[in-house]
Amino acid sequence: MSATDGHGSGGPPEAEADRFTVQVYDADGAAAYLWVLSRPAGSGVPGADVRVQEWSAENWTGAPAELTLPGAEVYARVRDAYDRRRRVSVELEALRAWLDAARR
C-alpha cells in the first residue's frame, strides 16, 4: 500500500480485484486515514454496501476499525477530501470504477 505524489495513479497496487486502498493525508487539522475497501457478500446488488477497514490517528498501529458503508458514502467522503484539496492516494475515477464494478 504505497502512497504516491499528489492524487496518485489510481492503479495497482491500490486496486486489486476485490480490494481497493485509499489513503487521505492530514491537512489543515483534518486527520489522515487509510481505508482498505472490500466487496462484501451480495455485492452483485446495485447500491451494495462496501466493507471498510479504517486506520486513523486513534488506531494507526493497531487493528483497523471495521465499517460497512454504502458505496455512495465512500465516494462522497473521498470526493470531499478532494474538494478540500487534501492529498488522496487514488484518482476519483479509479474509485468510481471500482465501486461500479462492486455493484455488478
PDB file of C-alpha atoms in Angstrom, residues 22 33-43 45-55 65-78 95 98-99 102-103:
ATOM      1  CA  VAL A  22      -7.405   4.756  -0.314  1.00  0.00           C
ATOM      2  CA  TYR A  33      -6.892   7.944   7.381  1.00  0.00           C
ATOM      3  CA  LEU A  34      -6.274   4.792   5.410  1.00  0.00           C
ATOM      4  CA  TRP A  35      -9.123   2.689   4.063  1.00  0.00           C
ATOM      5  CA  VAL A  36      -8.944  -0.822   2.681  1.00  0.00           C
ATOM      6  CA  LEU A  37     -12.229  -1.391   0.877  1.00  0.00           C
ATOM      7  CA  SER A  38     -13.531  -4.825   0.028  1.00  0.00           C
ATOM      8  CA  ARG A  39     -16.565  -6.279  -1.631  1.00  0.00           C
ATOM      9  CA  PRO A  40     -18.999  -7.778   0.844  1.00  0.00           C
ATOM     10  CA  ALA A  41     -21.143 -10.814   0.187  1.00  0.00           C
ATOM     11  CA  GLY A  42     -24.044  -9.836  -2.034  1.00  0.00           C
ATOM     12  CA  SER A  43     -22.066  -7.150  -3.837  1.00  0.00           C
ATOM     13  CA  VAL A  45     -26.843  -5.965  -5.760  1.00  0.00           C
ATOM     14  CA  PRO A  46     -26.891  -2.370  -7.043  1.00  0.00           C
ATOM     15  CA  GLY A  47     -26.081   0.037  -4.234  1.00  0.00           C
ATOM     16  CA  ALA A  48     -24.496  -2.703  -2.148  1.00  0.00           C
ATOM     17  CA  ASP A  49     -22.513  -1.699   0.882  1.00  0.00           C
ATOM     18  CA  VAL A  50     -18.733  -1.712   0.970  1.00  0.00           C
ATOM     19  CA  ARG A  51     -16.726  -3.229   3.807  1.00  0.00           C
ATOM     20  CA  VAL A  52     -14.205  -0.672   5.091  1.00  0.00           C
ATOM     21  CA  GLN A  53     -11.200  -1.334   7.288  1.00  0.00           C
ATOM     22  CA  GLU A  54     -10.092   2.053   8.596  1.00  0.00           C
ATOM     23  CA  TRP A  55      -6.863   3.131  10.215  1.00  0.00           C
ATOM     24  CA  ALA A  65     -11.965  -0.122  12.715  1.00  0.00           C
ATOM     25  CA  GLU A  66     -14.455  -2.252  10.784  1.00  0.00           C
ATOM     26  CA  LEU A  67     -17.196  -0.324   8.994  1.00  0.00           C
ATOM     27  CA  THR A  68     -19.854  -1.085   6.425  1.00  0.00           C
ATOM     28  CA  LEU A  69     -20.774   1.926   4.320  1.00  0.00           C
ATOM     29  CA  PRO A  70     -22.871   2.462   1.204  1.00  0.00           C
ATOM     30  CA  GLY A  71     -20.683   2.883  -1.873  1.00  0.00           C
ATOM     31  CA  ALA A  72     -22.152   6.357  -2.395  1.00  0.00           C
ATOM     32  CA  GLU A  73     -20.957   7.418   1.060  1.00  0.00           C
ATOM     33  CA  VAL A  74     -17.459   6.056   0.453  1.00  0.00           C
ATOM     34  CA  TYR A  75     -17.287   8.047  -2.780  1.00  0.00           C
ATOM     35  CA  ALA A  76     -18.717  11.184  -1.130  1.00  0.00           C
ATOM     36  CA  ARG A  77     -16.152  11.122   1.682  1.00  0.00           C
ATOM     37  CA  VAL A  78     -13.240  10.771  -0.718  1.00  0.00           C
ATOM     38  CA  LEU A  95     -12.532   4.733  -7.103  1.00  0.00           C
ATOM     39  CA  TRP A  98     -14.044   0.032  -8.549  1.00  0.00           C
ATOM     40  CA  LEU A  99     -17.314   0.918  -6.815  1.00  0.00           C
ATOM     41  CA  ALA A 102     -18.580  -3.864  -6.967  1.00  0.00           C
ATOM     42  CA  ARG A 103     -22.232  -3.438  -7.927  1.00  0.00           C
TER      43      ARG A 103
END
